[in-house]
């Protein structure tokens, strides 16, 4: 069931668990995530970066595929189709394409411009029934060629953006996209505490979910995180399972080269990763 992400995240906040955002790249990714959420009776958010949107030939294609697949698989758990790290133009395009949720990432603008653009997009999103996420303090690491510095968000700026009527807020607390380096200092829980205290209990979003140790995930949820984004970990498990299949020579046996066979181990591996995360985040049986 395609819905916006507002209610599922308010429920998560009040129930002290988090809903996973899993990024999609193609049909296999989408199918694996939807089936696993349904199996675990969990709400889920499908994240689409601008790069992945382009790869899938545009946001309209993505929205049509997700809507049709949600129906044909008989998915009854709440599913939000969400733009990840959207530009101002990308956010508008996703509203028009039929997404149910957008993120506007204005973290690289100065605060006044971030406020102005976020304000405009809040009105547009809400007019069309979509939920909207905004960001303060850029997330470190590299995603789709965008390199963030891993800032710690300023609580006063978070309060300002959270006060614009957005539905959930991404605030940098030392989290980064991709694998964490060996010398990573961990999440800054003092910063998270201050951000939570200054943003009127708005659901908070933790980006860079790949590789964050379980105890830190649980602590972050206890301090107000209600949405956790995972992308790289599904890519790694897909690649690992596909490599094993090819290295075992299975693509050369019988009809093992058939894409439906070749891509099956990777699709199963994504399901296992999503299952593990849904259980860790506590959203199973919360649909
Ligand atoms: P990872 O790729 O580190 O899991 O981060 C995903 C993310 O935050 C998407 O916005």
XYZ file of N, CA and C and ligand atoms in Angstrom:
871
model
N 0.843 -1.181 0.000
C 0.000 0.000 0.000
C 0.892 1.249 0.000
N 0.812 2.036 -1.089
C 1.665 3.224 -1.161
C 1.077 4.369 -0.347
N 1.864 4.910 0.548
C 1.420 5.998 1.432
C 2.581 6.979 1.603
N 2.297 8.144 2.182
C 3.440 8.987 2.534
C 4.044 8.452 3.842
N 5.163 9.040 4.259
C 5.887 8.437 5.391
C 5.557 9.094 6.732
N 4.617 10.048 6.732
C 4.384 10.805 7.966
C 3.901 9.915 9.110
N 2.806 9.210 8.885
C 2.230 8.436 9.992
C 3.117 7.293 10.430
N 3.733 6.607 9.464
C 4.588 5.479 9.868
C 5.746 5.954 10.751
N 6.231 7.188 10.501
C 7.355 7.664 11.313
C 6.904 8.244 12.655
N 5.705 8.803 12.696
C 5.179 9.250 14.003
C 4.937 8.035 14.899
N 4.399 6.967 14.294
C 4.181 5.723 15.045
C 5.511 5.143 15.536
N 6.515 5.189 14.676
C 7.842 4.671 15.036
C 8.436 5.485 16.187
N 8.309 6.805 16.068
C 8.818 7.668 17.144
C 8.150 7.322 18.470
N 6.820 7.214 18.444
C 6.091 6.952 19.698
C 6.308 5.524 20.197
N 6.581 4.602 19.266
C 6.781 3.199 19.663
C 8.242 2.843 19.892
N 9.145 3.834 19.755
C 10.581 3.641 20.000
C 11.202 2.563 19.117
N 10.902 2.643 17.834
C 11.615 1.819 16.854
C 11.890 2.703 15.644
N 12.527 2.158 14.627
C 12.796 2.961 13.421
C 12.333 2.201 12.187
N 11.911 2.953 11.182
C 11.542 2.362 9.889
C 12.765 2.459 8.971
N 13.068 1.372 8.273
C 14.212 1.374 7.358
C 13.869 2.017 6.026
N 14.793 2.858 5.553
C 14.734 3.290 4.151
C 15.799 2.487 3.415
N 15.360 1.703 2.454
C 16.290 0.912 1.658
C 16.276 1.475 0.244
N 17.463 1.816 -0.258
C 17.518 2.431 -1.594
C 17.354 1.378 -2.686
N 16.657 1.763 -3.752
C 16.435 0.832 -4.859
C 17.234 1.266 -6.091
N 17.573 0.293 -6.905
C 18.327 0.528 -8.140
C 17.661 -0.040 -9.362
N 16.793 -1.005 -9.164
C 16.190 -1.690 -10.301
C 15.025 -2.552 -9.802
N 14.494 -3.367 -10.709
C 13.336 -4.205 -10.378
C 13.657 -5.216 -9.268
N 14.826 -5.861 -9.357
C 15.170 -6.901 -8.374
C 15.225 -6.317 -6.964
N 15.874 -5.145 -6.850
C 15.997 -4.482 -5.546
C 14.600 -4.218 -4.964
N 13.754 -3.647 -5.806
C 12.420 -3.239 -5.358
C 11.620 -4.457 -4.900
N 11.660 -5.512 -5.707
C 10.910 -6.732 -5.392
C 11.414 -7.361 -4.084
N 12.726 -7.454 -3.921
C 13.292 -8.062 -2.705
C 12.868 -7.285 -1.459
N 12.908 -5.962 -1.547
C 12.593 -5.139 -0.367
C 11.098 -5.231 -0.050
N 10.258 -5.122 -1.085
C 8.808 -5.179 -0.846
C 8.409 -6.532 -0.248
N 8.942 -7.615 -0.811
C 8.551 -8.946 -0.321
C 9.006 -9.160 1.119
N 10.177 -8.648 1.456
C 10.686 -8.839 2.822
C 9.885 -8.017 3.827
N 9.548 -6.788 3.462
C 8.730 -5.955 4.365
C 7.379 -6.636 4.600
N 6.806 -7.177 3.518
C 5.506 -7.849 3.646
C 5.628 -9.085 4.544
N 6.672 -9.864 4.309
C 6.886 -11.090 5.100
C 7.020 -10.768 6.593
N 7.681 -9.653 6.899
C 7.900 -9.298 8.310
C 6.821 -8.364 8.845
N 5.828 -8.080 7.992
C 4.739 -7.197 8.409
C 5.265 -5.855 8.932
N 6.168 -5.274 8.134
C 6.840 -4.035 8.540
C 6.562 -2.911 7.548
N 6.374 -1.691 8.042
C 6.359 -0.548 7.109
C 7.748 -0.412 6.490
N 7.827 0.210 5.328
C 9.139 0.338 4.678
C 9.152 1.586 3.799
N 10.346 2.124 3.606
C 10.520 3.282 2.727
C 11.494 2.889 1.620
N 11.076 3.072 0.378
C 11.971 2.818 -0.759
C 12.641 4.139 -1.108
N 13.956 4.198 -0.974
C 14.696 5.426 -1.276
C 15.188 5.407 -2.714
N 15.092 6.554 -3.372
C 15.580 6.675 -4.751
C 16.463 7.917 -4.819
N 17.762 7.710 -5.059
C 18.649 8.867 -5.236
C 18.418 9.426 -6.641
N 18.907 10.632 -6.880
C 18.724 11.205 -8.223
C 19.479 10.365 -9.255
N 20.635 9.845 -8.876
C 21.406 9.003 -9.798
C 20.664 7.720 -10.136
N 20.093 7.086 -9.112
C 19.345 5.838 -9.351
C 18.106 6.133 -10.187
N 17.494 7.290 -9.956
C 16.331 7.693 -10.745
C 16.695 7.805 -12.222
N 17.835 8.439 -12.486
C 18.302 8.577 -13.883
C 18.591 7.207 -14.478
N 19.244 6.355 -13.680
C 19.604 5.010 -14.151
C 18.357 4.239 -14.582
N 17.282 4.425 -13.818
C 16.038 3.697 -14.127
C 15.192 4.450 -15.168
N 15.804 5.391 -15.863
C 15.243 6.186 -16.974
C 14.299 7.297 -16.530
N 14.284 7.616 -15.246
C 13.514 8.779 -14.805
C 12.547 8.454 -13.679
N 12.153 9.489 -12.949
C 11.293 9.305 -11.772
C 9.920 8.756 -12.149
N 9.449 9.099 -13.361
C 8.126 8.583 -13.770
C 8.164 7.068 -13.916
N 9.240 6.562 -14.493
C 9.391 5.104 -14.631
C 9.396 4.450 -13.252
N 10.155 5.058 -12.334
C 10.274 4.487 -10.986
C 8.906 4.444 -10.306
N 8.183 5.567 -10.382
C 6.881 5.631 -9.701
C 5.908 4.623 -10.310
N 5.933 4.497 -11.643
C 5.020 3.551 -12.297
C 5.373 2.116 -11.915
N 6.677 1.808 -11.883
C 7.108 0.442 -11.530
C 6.722 0.112 -10.089
N 7.010 1.020 -9.187
C 6.749 0.738 -7.765
C 5.254 0.589 -7.516
N 4.470 1.469 -8.115
C 3.017 1.415 -7.920
C 2.462 0.089 -8.456
N 2.890 -0.274 -9.653
C 2.390 -1.513 -10.269
C 2.865 -2.735 -9.489
N 4.111 -2.726 -9.054
C 4.638 -3.888 -8.341
C 3.978 -4.044 -6.978
N 3.759 -2.924 -6.323
C 3.080 -2.934 -5.015
C 1.703 -3.604 -5.155
N 1.010 -3.266 -6.251
C -0.318 -3.853 -6.492
C -0.216 -5.314 -6.890
N 0.674 -5.614 -7.837
C 0.678 -6.997 -8.349
C 1.245 -7.985 -7.344
N 2.079 -7.529 -6.422
C 2.557 -8.438 -5.365
C 1.571 -8.503 -4.191
N 0.544 -7.685 -4.237
C -0.446 -7.688 -3.152
C 0.134 -7.203 -1.824
N 0.978 -6.171 -1.908
C 1.631 -5.659 -0.697
C 0.609 -4.873 0.136
N 0.453 -5.258 1.388
C -0.521 -4.575 2.248
C 0.157 -3.709 3.316
N 1.469 -3.901 3.547
C 2.156 -3.064 4.539
C 2.352 -1.659 3.951
N 2.462 -0.636 4.810
C 2.659 0.724 4.282
C 4.033 0.869 3.616
N 4.023 1.394 2.404
C 5.255 1.589 1.619
C 5.306 3.045 1.176
N 6.398 3.733 1.491
C 6.566 5.100 0.978
C 7.631 5.083 -0.117
N 7.367 5.801 -1.189
C 8.350 5.961 -2.272
C 8.952 7.355 -2.118
N 10.232 7.382 -1.754
C 10.851 8.600 -1.223
C 12.082 9.000 -2.036
N 12.145 10.258 -2.426
C 13.352 10.789 -3.069
C 14.433 10.973 -2.014
N 15.630 10.473 -2.288
C 16.748 10.551 -1.336
C 17.705 11.669 -1.761
N 18.036 12.560 -0.859
C 18.967 13.671 -1.150
C 18.587 14.435 -2.412
N 17.345 14.874 -2.460
C 16.868 15.560 -3.650
C 17.410 16.969 -3.784
N 17.593 17.378 -5.042
C 17.833 18.785 -5.330
C 16.456 19.471 -5.358
N 16.488 20.782 -5.444
C 15.246 21.559 -5.539
C 14.443 21.118 -6.768
N 15.123 20.983 -7.917
C 14.433 20.583 -9.167
C 13.976 19.129 -9.081
N 14.839 18.274 -8.520
C 14.505 16.855 -8.404
C 13.289 16.646 -7.516
N 13.208 17.420 -6.432
C 12.075 17.298 -5.512
C 10.774 17.639 -6.243
N 10.813 18.714 -7.025
C 9.608 19.099 -7.781
C 9.236 18.020 -8.788
N 10.238 17.443 -9.445
C 9.979 16.408 -10.459
C 9.344 15.172 -9.812
N 9.767 14.834 -8.590
C 9.208 13.645 -7.925
C 7.773 13.875 -7.471
N 7.450 15.110 -7.093
C 6.050 15.421 -6.758
C 5.192 15.182 -8.001
N 5.672 15.678 -9.138
C 4.913 15.530 -10.391
C 4.851 14.078 -10.850
N 5.894 13.297 -10.534
C 5.964 11.908 -11.031
C 5.118 10.938 -10.221
N 4.653 11.355 -9.039
C 3.809 10.452 -8.250
C 4.513 9.784 -7.083
N 5.678 10.308 -6.656
C 6.294 9.815 -5.420
C 5.363 10.155 -4.245
N 5.553 9.470 -3.125
C 4.702 9.765 -1.968
C 5.469 10.530 -0.891
N 6.765 10.755 -1.129
C 7.587 11.421 -0.120
C 8.843 11.966 -0.801
N 9.333 13.104 -0.303
C 10.571 13.651 -0.871
C 11.517 14.070 0.242
N 12.808 14.038 -0.099
C 13.797 14.687 0.752
C 14.368 15.835 -0.055
N 14.382 17.015 0.539
C 15.121 18.119 -0.064
C 16.393 18.291 0.753
N 17.534 18.105 0.106
C 18.818 18.248 0.794
C 19.407 19.615 0.464
N 19.089 20.569 1.321
C 19.619 21.920 1.125
C 20.797 22.189 2.047
N 21.418 21.112 2.530
C 22.466 21.282 3.547
C 23.693 22.022 3.015
N 23.886 22.021 1.689
C 25.065 22.712 1.133
C 24.778 24.187 0.863
N 23.522 24.615 1.024
C 23.217 26.054 0.895
C 23.465 26.728 2.241
N 23.574 28.068 2.234
C 23.615 28.727 3.533
C 22.224 28.585 4.156
N 22.142 28.787 5.447
C 20.910 28.455 6.171
C 19.705 29.233 5.631
N 19.908 30.497 5.215
C 18.761 31.278 4.728
C 18.198 30.692 3.432
N 19.105 30.257 2.548
C 18.639 29.670 1.294
C 18.010 28.291 1.541
N 18.598 27.525 2.455
C 18.017 26.224 2.828
C 16.597 26.453 3.364
N 16.434 27.471 4.223
C 15.108 27.782 4.786
C 14.134 28.173 3.671
N 14.561 29.044 2.766
C 13.653 29.542 1.711
C 13.195 28.399 0.806
N 14.144 27.582 0.362
C 13.788 26.494 -0.568
C 12.977 25.411 0.153
N 13.362 25.100 1.395
C 12.614 24.083 2.147
C 11.179 24.551 2.353
N 10.996 25.827 2.701
C 9.649 26.367 2.933
C 8.774 26.188 1.703
N 9.349 26.516 0.553
C 8.575 26.395 -0.697
C 8.206 24.934 -0.970
N 9.154 24.031 -0.729
C 8.904 22.617 -1.038
C 7.975 21.966 -0.018
N 7.961 22.453 1.221
C 7.009 21.937 2.227
C 5.590 22.204 1.732
N 5.352 23.429 1.249
C 4.004 23.777 0.775
C 3.618 22.908 -0.419
N 4.553 22.739 -1.348
C 4.269 21.932 -2.544
C 3.991 20.474 -2.161
N 4.858 19.904 -1.324
C 4.705 18.491 -0.933
C 3.367 18.290 -0.225
N 3.079 19.156 0.733
C 1.851 18.973 1.525
C 0.593 19.206 0.687
N 0.671 20.130 -0.263
C -0.465 20.339 -1.188
C -0.817 19.055 -1.931
N 0.211 18.240 -2.206
C 0.011 17.006 -2.967
C -0.045 15.765 -2.069
N -0.068 15.962 -0.762
C -0.190 14.821 0.164
C 1.094 14.054 0.410
N 2.239 14.634 0.029
C 3.512 13.947 0.257
C 4.107 14.356 1.597
N 4.946 13.501 2.163
C 5.755 13.880 3.318
C 7.076 14.455 2.817
N 7.730 15.231 3.681
C 8.993 15.861 3.263
C 10.033 15.828 4.385
N 11.246 15.434 3.983
C 12.419 15.407 4.872
C 13.362 16.521 4.444
N 13.996 17.176 5.408
C 15.015 18.173 5.071
C 16.284 17.830 5.833
N 17.367 18.490 5.453
C 18.657 18.134 6.065
C 19.435 19.356 6.536
N 20.084 19.172 7.677
C 21.002 20.178 8.206
C 22.314 19.466 8.529
N 23.431 20.048 8.112
C 24.727 19.432 8.418
C 24.961 18.270 7.480
N 25.827 18.429 6.511
C 25.884 17.410 5.446
C 26.428 16.082 5.969
N 25.904 15.002 5.359
C 26.308 13.659 5.734
C 27.630 13.358 5.021
N 28.568 12.800 5.711
C 29.879 12.550 5.106
C 29.868 11.413 4.110
N 31.025 11.168 3.518
C 31.173 10.062 2.580
C 30.727 10.468 1.191
N 30.586 9.480 0.343
C 30.305 9.743 -1.061
C 29.046 9.000 -1.472
N 28.133 9.702 -2.108
C 26.959 9.039 -2.653
C 26.639 9.691 -3.983
N 26.596 8.871 -5.036
C 26.312 9.392 -6.371
C 27.216 10.570 -6.736
N 28.457 10.492 -6.340
C 29.407 11.534 -6.703
C 29.335 12.777 -5.836
N 28.367 12.816 -4.889
C 28.265 13.960 -3.985
C 29.046 13.616 -2.722
N 30.081 14.411 -2.445
C 30.915 14.106 -1.285
C 30.594 15.071 -0.155
N 30.129 14.544 0.971
C 29.824 15.365 2.143
C 30.973 15.276 3.135
N 31.062 16.236 4.017
C 32.194 16.291 4.943
C 31.896 15.654 6.304
N 30.665 15.197 6.531
C 30.352 14.564 7.809
C 30.277 15.561 8.945
N 29.526 16.631 8.736
C 29.442 17.666 9.767
C 28.557 17.227 10.922
N 28.717 17.904 12.046
C 27.782 17.755 13.148
C 26.817 18.935 13.004
N 25.521 18.640 12.926
C 24.546 19.707 12.682
C 24.425 20.629 13.904
N 24.203 21.906 13.615
C 24.024 22.902 14.670
C 22.568 22.842 15.169
N 22.345 22.591 16.461
C 20.977 22.449 16.974
C 20.077 23.651 16.674
N 20.647 24.864 16.665
C 19.821 26.056 16.396
C 19.325 26.024 14.953
N 20.206 25.594 14.035
C 19.784 25.482 12.622
C 18.761 24.357 12.461
N 18.953 23.279 13.208
C 17.988 22.166 13.150
C 16.620 22.662 13.607
N 16.602 23.459 14.690
C 15.332 23.978 15.210
C 14.644 24.832 14.144
N 15.450 25.621 13.451
C 14.901 26.506 12.413
C 14.254 25.689 11.283
N 14.973 24.695 10.791
C 14.453 23.886 9.665
C 13.278 23.022 10.136
N 13.398 22.456 11.330
C 12.309 21.596 11.841
C 11.025 22.397 12.020
N 11.188 23.710 12.295
C 10.028 24.572 12.520
C 9.304 24.979 11.243
N 9.785 24.542 10.093
C 9.176 24.961 8.819
C 8.015 24.075 8.396
N 7.693 23.081 9.221
C 6.563 22.207 8.868
C 6.987 20.930 8.160
N 8.308 20.671 8.115
C 8.765 19.397 7.527
C 8.285 18.245 8.415
N 8.293 17.032 7.862
C 7.764 15.887 8.602
C 8.841 15.101 9.341
N 10.071 15.142 8.846
C 11.192 14.484 9.539
C 12.489 15.141 9.110
N 13.477 15.053 9.995
C 14.702 15.836 9.816
C 15.944 14.951 9.835
N 16.784 15.122 8.810
C 18.097 14.472 8.787
C 19.109 15.468 9.336
N 19.832 15.060 10.366
C 20.822 15.951 10.971
C 22.122 15.178 11.115
N 23.197 15.751 10.607
C 24.493 15.063 10.675
C 24.970 14.948 12.118
N 25.363 13.729 12.506
C 25.922 13.512 13.857
C 27.184 12.633 13.751
N 27.946 12.888 12.671
C 29.173 12.107 12.463
C 28.948 10.870 11.621
N 27.741 10.691 11.111
C 27.436 9.543 10.242
C 27.890 9.838 8.816
N 28.308 8.811 8.109
C 28.717 8.998 6.715
C 28.133 7.893 5.827
N 28.009 8.213 4.548
C 27.552 7.222 3.570
C 28.687 6.262 3.233
N 28.326 5.046 2.902
C 29.338 4.071 2.499
C 29.959 3.399 3.708
N 31.087 2.713 3.496
C 31.733 1.993 4.605
C 32.379 2.997 5.564
N 32.350 2.698 6.839
C 33.010 3.571 7.822
C 34.502 3.260 7.853
N 35.352 4.297 7.877
C 36.791 4.030 7.953
C 37.163 3.473 9.336
N 38.294 2.789 9.408
C 38.711 2.149 10.664
C 38.846 3.179 11.794
N 39.203 4.410 11.455
C 39.415 5.423 12.507
C 38.168 6.288 12.770
N 36.993 5.794 12.342
C 35.747 6.544 12.580
C 35.487 6.660 14.082
N 35.077 7.856 14.506
C 34.916 8.097 15.946
C 33.565 7.642 16.479
N 32.660 7.237 15.592
C 31.331 6.812 16.061
C 30.344 7.965 16.012
N 29.082 7.659 16.301
C 28.050 8.698 16.284
C 28.235 9.618 17.486
N 27.895 10.882 17.292
C 28.014 11.860 18.372
C 26.657 11.955 19.093
N 26.532 11.197 20.189
C 25.230 11.129 20.875
C 24.911 12.407 21.651
N 25.950 13.142 22.072
C 25.673 14.433 22.734
C 24.993 15.365 21.739
N 25.514 15.356 20.506
C 24.916 16.206 19.463
C 23.481 15.751 19.194
N 23.273 14.430 19.112
C 21.922 13.919 18.835
C 20.954 14.342 19.948
N 21.417 14.243 21.176
C 20.611 14.648 22.333
C 20.198 16.119 22.222
N 21.150 16.971 21.876
C 20.880 18.418 21.764
C 19.929 18.698 20.609
N 20.144 17.995 19.498
C 19.272 18.195 18.323
C 17.846 17.764 18.673
N 17.733 16.621 19.319
C 16.413 16.110 19.708
C 15.718 17.104 20.639
N 16.483 17.633 21.598
C 15.899 18.556 22.586
C 15.439 19.863 21.940
N 16.053 20.222 20.799
C 15.719 21.539 20.226
C 14.755 21.441 19.046
N 14.253 20.224 18.731
C 13.426 20.100 17.517
C 12.023 19.558 17.801
N 11.552 19.759 19.018
C 10.145 19.501 19.338
C 9.686 18.074 18.990
N 10.567 17.115 19.259
C 10.216 15.692 19.087
C 9.894 15.293 17.645
N 10.410 16.034 16.670
C 10.202 15.643 15.264
C 10.946 14.322 15.021
N 10.384 13.388 14.219
C 11.144 12.168 13.914
C 12.484 12.520 13.240
N 13.551 11.932 13.738
C 14.887 12.218 13.191
C 15.336 11.075 12.286
N 16.168 11.416 11.305
C 16.613 10.437 10.306
C 18.118 10.224 10.438
N 18.509 8.960 10.471
C 19.927 8.612 10.498
C 20.322 8.074 9.127
N 21.113 8.869 8.411
C 21.640 8.405 7.116
C 22.876 7.546 7.372
N 23.365 6.910 6.318
C 24.608 6.142 6.453
C 24.462 4.934 7.358
N 23.329 4.221 7.240
C 23.046 3.088 8.138
C 23.982 1.902 7.969
N 24.666 1.827 6.827
C 25.581 0.701 6.587
C 26.750 0.716 7.559
N 26.910 -0.383 8.287
C 28.121 -0.538 9.106
C 28.082 0.134 10.462
N 26.935 0.706 10.856
C 26.858 1.277 12.207
C 26.606 0.117 13.181
N 27.435 -0.021 14.207
C 27.265 -1.149 15.129
C 25.878 -1.154 15.791
N 25.415 -2.349 16.124
C 24.062 -2.530 16.659
C 23.770 -1.680 17.894
N 24.750 -1.606 18.798
C 24.488 -0.843 20.036
C 24.278 0.640 19.717
N 25.006 1.156 18.729
C 24.833 2.577 18.359
C 23.480 2.800 17.691
N 23.039 1.819 16.889
C 21.718 1.926 16.250
C 20.654 2.002 17.343
N 20.758 1.116 18.328
C 19.737 1.075 19.388
C 19.738 2.359 20.205
N 20.952 2.864 20.490
C 21.031 4.103 21.262
C 20.444 5.277 20.459
N 20.743 5.312 19.173
C 20.217 6.392 18.324
C 18.685 6.357 18.326
N 18.116 5.156 18.240
C 16.648 5.049 18.254
C 16.109 5.556 19.601
N 16.798 5.231 20.686
C 16.324 5.667 22.014
C 16.403 7.186 22.146
N 17.211 7.845 21.296
C 17.358 9.307 21.371
C 16.568 10.027 20.269
N 15.605 9.339 19.653
C 14.692 10.054 18.751
C 14.828 9.735 17.272
N 15.749 8.824 16.910
C 15.855 8.451 15.489
C 14.721 7.487 15.139
N 13.957 7.834 14.093
C 12.784 7.029 13.712
C 12.882 6.485 12.294
N 13.927 6.885 11.566
C 14.120 6.418 10.182
C 15.609 6.216 9.985
N 15.974 5.051 9.460
C 17.395 4.757 9.236
C 17.589 4.333 7.782
N 18.527 5.008 7.102
C 18.750 4.760 5.669
C 19.869 3.752 5.446
N 19.583 2.778 4.602
C 20.584 1.757 4.267
C 20.659 1.630 2.754
N 21.843 1.750 2.214
C 22.029 1.615 0.774
C 23.202 0.680 0.472
N 24.406 1.094 0.898
C 25.623 0.352 0.534
C 25.556 -1.115 0.951
N 24.961 -1.397 2.107
C 24.975 -2.778 2.613
C 24.222 -3.731 1.669
N 23.129 -3.269 1.067
C 22.424 -4.107 0.089
C 23.275 -4.285 -1.165
N 23.986 -3.232 -1.554
C 24.852 -3.341 -2.736
C 25.961 -4.353 -2.492
N 26.545 -4.300 -1.290
C 27.631 -5.231 -0.969
C 27.134 -6.666 -0.927
N 25.951 -6.889 -0.324
C 25.488 -8.281 -0.251
C 25.082 -8.798 -1.625
N 24.500 -7.927 -2.460
C 24.156 -8.328 -3.832
C 25.432 -8.714 -4.602
N 26.451 -7.856 -4.517
C 27.688 -8.096 -5.273
C 28.380 -9.367 -4.786
N 28.392 -9.568 -3.490
C 29.066 -10.729 -2.904
C 28.411 -12.035 -3.377
N 27.078 -12.084 -3.314
C 26.353 -13.301 -3.720
C 26.515 -13.552 -5.220
N 26.512 -12.469 -6.014
C 26.655 -12.617 -7.469
C 28.063 -13.119 -7.817
N 29.054 -12.557 -7.115
C 30.447 -12.995 -7.357
C 30.600 -14.484 -7.032
N 30.014 -14.911 -5.913
C 30.133 -16.331 -5.520
C 29.499 -17.231 -6.588
N 28.360 -16.831 -7.110
C 27.650 -17.612 -8.130
C 28.534 -17.769 -9.377
N 29.155 -16.655 -9.790
C 29.974 -16.705 -11.010
C 31.287 -17.441 -10.746
N 31.883 -17.175 -9.591
C 33.151 -17.847 -9.284
C 32.973 -19.365 -9.169
N 31.770 -19.786 -8.765
C 31.493 -21.231 -8.687
C 31.169 -21.805 -10.070
N 31.180 -20.951 -11.086
C 30.940 -21.399 -12.463
C 29.484 -21.731 -12.740
N 28.582 -21.277 -11.870
C 27.174 -21.669 -12.028
C 26.514 -21.037 -13.250
N 27.052 -19.917 -13.689
C 26.491 -19.291 -14.896
C 26.809 -20.131 -16.132
N 27.775 -21.043 -16.018
C 28.177 -21.865 -17.171
C 27.506 -23.238 -17.162
N 26.755 -23.501 -16.093
C 26.081 -24.805 -16.004
C 24.631 -24.675 -16.471
N 24.218 -25.545 -17.371
C 22.835 -25.526 -17.860
C 22.447 -24.147 -18.341
N 21.317 -23.654 -17.845
C 20.838 -22.315 -18.230
C 21.174 -21.292 -17.146
N 22.291 -21.530 -16.461
C 22.699 -20.648 -15.358
C 22.967 -19.222 -15.776
N 23.077 -18.995 -17.078
C 23.311 -17.631 -17.586
C 22.016 -16.838 -17.705
N 20.887 -17.509 -17.595
C 19.575 -16.831 -17.653
C 19.542 -15.761 -16.562
N 19.267 -14.502 -16.929
C 19.322 -13.438 -15.902
C 18.444 -13.725 -14.695
N 17.360 -14.470 -14.907
C 16.495 -14.766 -13.750
C 17.202 -15.707 -12.776
N 18.168 -16.493 -13.301
C 18.962 -17.362 -12.410
C 20.192 -16.610 -11.891
N 20.832 -15.894 -12.813
C 22.075 -15.173 -12.482
C 21.860 -14.123 -11.383
N 20.703 -13.463 -11.422
C 20.448 -12.386 -10.456
C 19.748 -12.882 -9.187
N 19.354 -14.162 -9.184
C 18.584 -14.672 -8.035
C 19.379 -14.689 -6.716
N 20.640 -15.151 -6.712
C 21.369 -15.150 -5.425
C 21.522 -13.736 -4.854
N 21.769 -12.775 -5.727
C 21.890 -11.386 -5.266
C 20.579 -10.886 -4.684
N 19.475 -11.232 -5.361
C 18.159 -10.792 -4.875
C 17.855 -11.422 -3.513
N 18.236 -12.691 -3.348
C 18.043 -13.361 -2.049
C 18.923 -12.704 -0.978
N 20.136 -12.312 -1.366
C 21.056 -11.683 -0.415
C 20.512 -10.329 0.058
N 19.877 -9.588 -0.847
C 19.260 -8.310 -0.443
C 18.162 -8.587 0.567
N 17.362 -9.631 0.310
C 16.288 -9.965 1.264
C 16.868 -10.233 2.650
N 17.976 -10.979 2.701
C 18.574 -11.323 4.007
C 19.055 -10.057 4.724
N 19.656 -9.139 3.971
C 20.138 -7.888 4.590
C 18.964 -7.060 5.103
N 17.921 -6.940 4.288
C 16.754 -6.131 4.681
C 16.082 -6.754 5.911
N 15.985 -8.084 5.912
C 15.370 -8.786 7.054
C 16.135 -8.482 8.357
N 17.469 -8.587 8.252
C 18.330 -8.334 9.419
C 18.121 -6.904 9.949
N 18.044 -5.943 9.020
C 17.905 -4.531 9.434
C 16.521 -4.274 10.030
N 15.481 -4.824 9.407
C 14.124 -4.605 9.927
C 14.037 -5.153 11.350
N 14.659 -6.314 11.569
C 14.620 -6.893 12.921
C 15.402 -6.017 13.903
N 16.570 -5.544 13.470
C 17.384 -4.679 14.338
C 16.671 -3.352 14.640
N 16.030 -2.786 13.642
C 15.377 -1.478 13.840
C 14.069 -1.611 14.632
N 13.552 -2.829 14.755
C 12.351 -3.058 15.586
C 11.037 -2.789 14.884
N 11.033 -2.741 13.536
C 9.778 -2.389 12.844
C 8.968 -3.608 12.397
N 9.460 -4.814 12.665
C 8.693 -6.010 12.290
C 7.379 -6.024 13.077
N 6.315 -6.460 12.408
C 4.972 -6.516 13.019
C 4.436 -5.162 13.480
N 4.902 -4.080 12.835
C 4.394 -2.743 13.178
C 3.624 -2.128 12.012
N 3.278 -2.959 11.041
C 2.583 -2.414 9.864
C 1.174 -1.974 10.245
P 24.681 3.891 3.315
O 24.975 3.739 1.855
O 25.906 4.178 4.100
O 23.908 2.752 3.863
O 23.778 5.207 3.459
C 22.514 5.252 2.862
C 21.896 6.592 2.972
O 22.082 7.308 3.931
C 21.017 7.038 1.879
O 20.644 8.368 2.033
